[in-house]
mmCIF file of C-alpha atoms in Angstrom:
data_model
loop_
_atom_site.group_PDB
_atom_site.id
_atom_site.type_symbol
_atom_site.label_atom_id
_atom_site.label_comp_id
_atom_site.label_asym_id
_atom_site.label_seq_id
_atom_site.Cartn_x
_atom_site.Cartn_y
_atom_site.Cartn_z
ATOM 1 C CA MET A 1 3.114 -6.939 -11.102
ATOM 2 C CA GLY A 2 0.828 -4.103 -11.216
ATOM 3 C CA ILE A 3 1.012 -0.849 -12.440
ATOM 4 C CA GLU A 4 1.612 1.545 -8.924
ATOM 5 C CA ALA A 5 -0.577 5.267 -10.008
ATOM 6 C CA THR A 6 1.673 7.672 -9.073
ATOM 7 C CA LYS A 7 0.141 10.519 -6.827
ATOM 8 C CA GLN A 8 -0.554 13.620 -8.855
ATOM 9 C CA GLU A 9 -1.766 16.912 -6.742
ATOM 10 C CA ARG A 10 -4.484 19.503 -8.429
ATOM 11 C CA ILE A 11 -3.637 23.568 -9.314
ATOM 12 C CA ALA A 12 -6.578 25.349 -9.980
ATOM 13 C CA ALA A 13 -6.274 29.130 -10.418
ATOM 14 C CA ARG A 14 -9.262 31.825 -10.964
ATOM 15 C CA VAL A 15 -8.460 34.738 -14.159
ATOM 16 C CA PRO A 16 -10.038 36.993 -15.683
ATOM 17 C CA PRO A 17 -11.278 36.657 -19.786
ATOM 18 C CA GLU A 18 -8.722 38.354 -21.007
ATOM 19 C CA VAL A 19 -5.740 36.372 -19.373
ATOM 20 C CA TYR A 20 -7.736 32.846 -20.107
ATOM 21 C CA GLU A 21 -7.626 33.852 -23.987
ATOM 22 C CA THR A 22 -4.231 35.259 -23.880
ATOM 23 C CA LEU A 23 -3.281 31.422 -21.879
ATOM 24 C CA ASN A 24 -5.162 29.849 -24.534
ATOM 25 C CA ARG A 25 -4.083 31.713 -27.796
ATOM 26 C CA ALA A 26 -0.043 30.634 -26.481
ATOM 27 C CA ALA A 27 -1.267 27.235 -25.575
ATOM 28 C CA GLY A 28 -2.596 26.445 -28.698
ATOM 29 C CA LEU A 29 0.143 28.014 -30.775
ATOM 30 C CA THR A 30 2.768 25.437 -28.874
ATOM 31 C CA GLY A 31 0.396 22.209 -29.417
ATOM 32 C CA ALA A 32 -1.018 22.408 -25.969
ATOM 33 C CA THR A 33 -3.869 22.063 -23.517
ATOM 34 C CA VAL A 34 -4.299 25.555 -21.689
ATOM 35 C CA ASN A 35 -3.151 22.986 -18.521
ATOM 36 C CA GLN A 36 -0.161 21.298 -19.984
ATOM 37 C CA PHE A 37 1.003 25.381 -21.256
ATOM 38 C CA LEU A 38 0.673 26.697 -17.488
ATOM 39 C CA VAL A 39 2.119 23.568 -15.799
ATOM 40 C CA GLN A 40 4.850 23.951 -18.656
ATOM 41 C CA SER A 41 5.169 27.446 -17.906
ATOM 42 C CA ALA A 42 4.977 27.434 -14.051
ATOM 43 C CA LEU A 43 7.933 24.494 -13.940
ATOM 44 C CA LYS A 44 10.454 26.377 -15.495
ATOM 45 C CA GLU A 45 9.900 29.490 -14.264
ATOM 46 C CA ALA A 46 9.905 27.374 -10.721
ATOM 47 C CA GLN A 47 13.761 26.473 -12.088
ATOM 48 C CA ALA A 48 14.770 29.567 -12.900
ATOM 49 C CA VAL A 49 13.467 30.477 -9.758
ATOM 50 C CA ILE A 50 15.373 27.740 -8.061
ATOM 51 C CA GLU A 51 18.815 27.918 -9.782
ATOM 52 C CA ARG A 52 19.266 31.631 -8.934
ATOM 53 C CA GLU A 53 18.662 31.732 -5.420
ATOM 54 C CA GLN A 54 20.643 28.507 -4.992
ATOM 55 C CA THR A 55 23.580 29.594 -7.374
ATOM 56 C CA ILE A 56 26.554 32.461 -6.390
ATOM 57 C CA ARG A 57 28.094 34.576 -9.719
ATOM 58 C CA LEU A 58 31.466 35.450 -9.397
ATOM 59 C CA SER A 59 33.055 37.846 -12.173
ATOM 60 C CA ARG A 60 36.425 36.600 -13.059
ATOM 61 C CA ARG A 61 38.323 39.168 -10.702
ATOM 62 C CA ASP A 62 36.353 38.480 -7.510
ATOM 63 C CA CYS A 63 36.509 33.954 -7.838
ATOM 64 C CA GLU A 64 40.216 34.840 -8.467
ATOM 65 C CA ARG A 65 40.492 37.146 -5.365
ATOM 66 C CA LEU A 66 38.361 34.675 -3.381
ATOM 67 C CA LEU A 67 40.683 31.383 -4.954
ATOM 68 C CA ALA A 68 43.970 34.225 -3.556
ATOM 69 C CA LEU A 69 42.427 34.265 0.012
ATOM 70 C CA LEU A 70 41.497 30.469 0.429
ATOM 71 C CA ASP A 71 45.386 29.635 -0.922
ATOM 72 C CA THR A 72 46.840 32.255 1.547
ATOM 73 C CA PRO A 73 44.172 32.751 4.163
ATOM 74 C CA PRO A 74 44.696 36.792 5.807
ATOM 75 C CA LYS A 75 45.763 35.576 9.945
ATOM 76 C CA PRO A 76 43.185 35.950 12.217
ATOM 77 C CA ASN A 77 42.048 39.758 13.705
ATOM 78 C CA ALA A 78 40.869 40.411 16.650
ATOM 79 C CA LYS A 79 37.123 39.824 16.238
ATOM 80 C CA LEU A 80 37.630 36.350 14.373
ATOM 81 C CA LYS A 81 40.034 35.484 17.768
ATOM 82 C CA ALA A 82 37.401 36.250 19.718
ATOM 83 C CA ALA A 83 34.637 34.417 18.012
ATOM 84 C CA MET A 84 36.631 31.735 17.968
ATOM 85 C CA LYS A 85 37.120 32.104 21.778
ATOM 86 C CA ARG A 86 33.030 32.128 22.329
ATOM 87 C CA TYR A 87 32.557 29.096 20.216
ATOM 88 C CA GLN A 88 35.219 27.030 21.676
ATOM 89 C CA GLN A 89 33.851 28.329 25.649
ATOM 90 C CA THR A 90 29.904 27.199 23.835
ATOM 91 C CA LYS A 91 31.205 23.858 22.449
ATOM 92 C CA ARG A 92 33.044 23.035 25.524
ATOM 93 C CA THR A 93 29.522 23.987 27.470
ATOM 94 C CA ASP A 94 27.191 22.613 25.318
ATOM 95 C CA ALA A 95 29.402 18.843 25.879
ATOM 96 C CA GLN A 96 28.678 18.881 29.671
ATOM 97 C CA GLY A 97 25.161 19.640 29.480
ATOM 98 C CA PRO A 98 22.460 17.935 29.408
ATOM 99 C CA ASN A 99 22.530 16.211 26.346
ATOM 100 C CA ALA A 100 25.929 15.820 26.791
ATOM 101 C CA ASP A 101 26.008 11.607 26.054
ATOM 102 C CA ARG A 102 24.691 12.876 22.310
ATOM 103 C CA SER A 103 27.092 15.368 21.363
ATOM 104 C CA PHE A 104 29.303 14.966 18.618
ATOM 105 C CA SER A 105 32.729 15.278 18.990
ATOM 106 C CA TRP A 106 35.518 16.720 16.247
ATOM 107 C CA GLN A 107 38.335 18.179 15.898
ATOM 108 C CA PRO A 108 38.677 21.057 13.143
#
């Protein structure tokens, strides 16, 4: 069994000397190379951005309201009834169209 080489991508950046010196100093204080420091810092920030954008945070009050609405949803109003009717019509139209043999049939 041979060792499989993993493909790695390269990232390059040009920065002013002052920025490089700051990065170099910070990297030295952590015991990392500038490259390691940049990758670790960028990865940490990227993970934070992804977490922030993919997570919905609710206050206790909002959470309780959401759960109450899920337990006892309000009766459909006129706009929701109209949207449901349009959806049913679209679903029927799609089922009769050129891709009808590939359509997915389901009941809500």
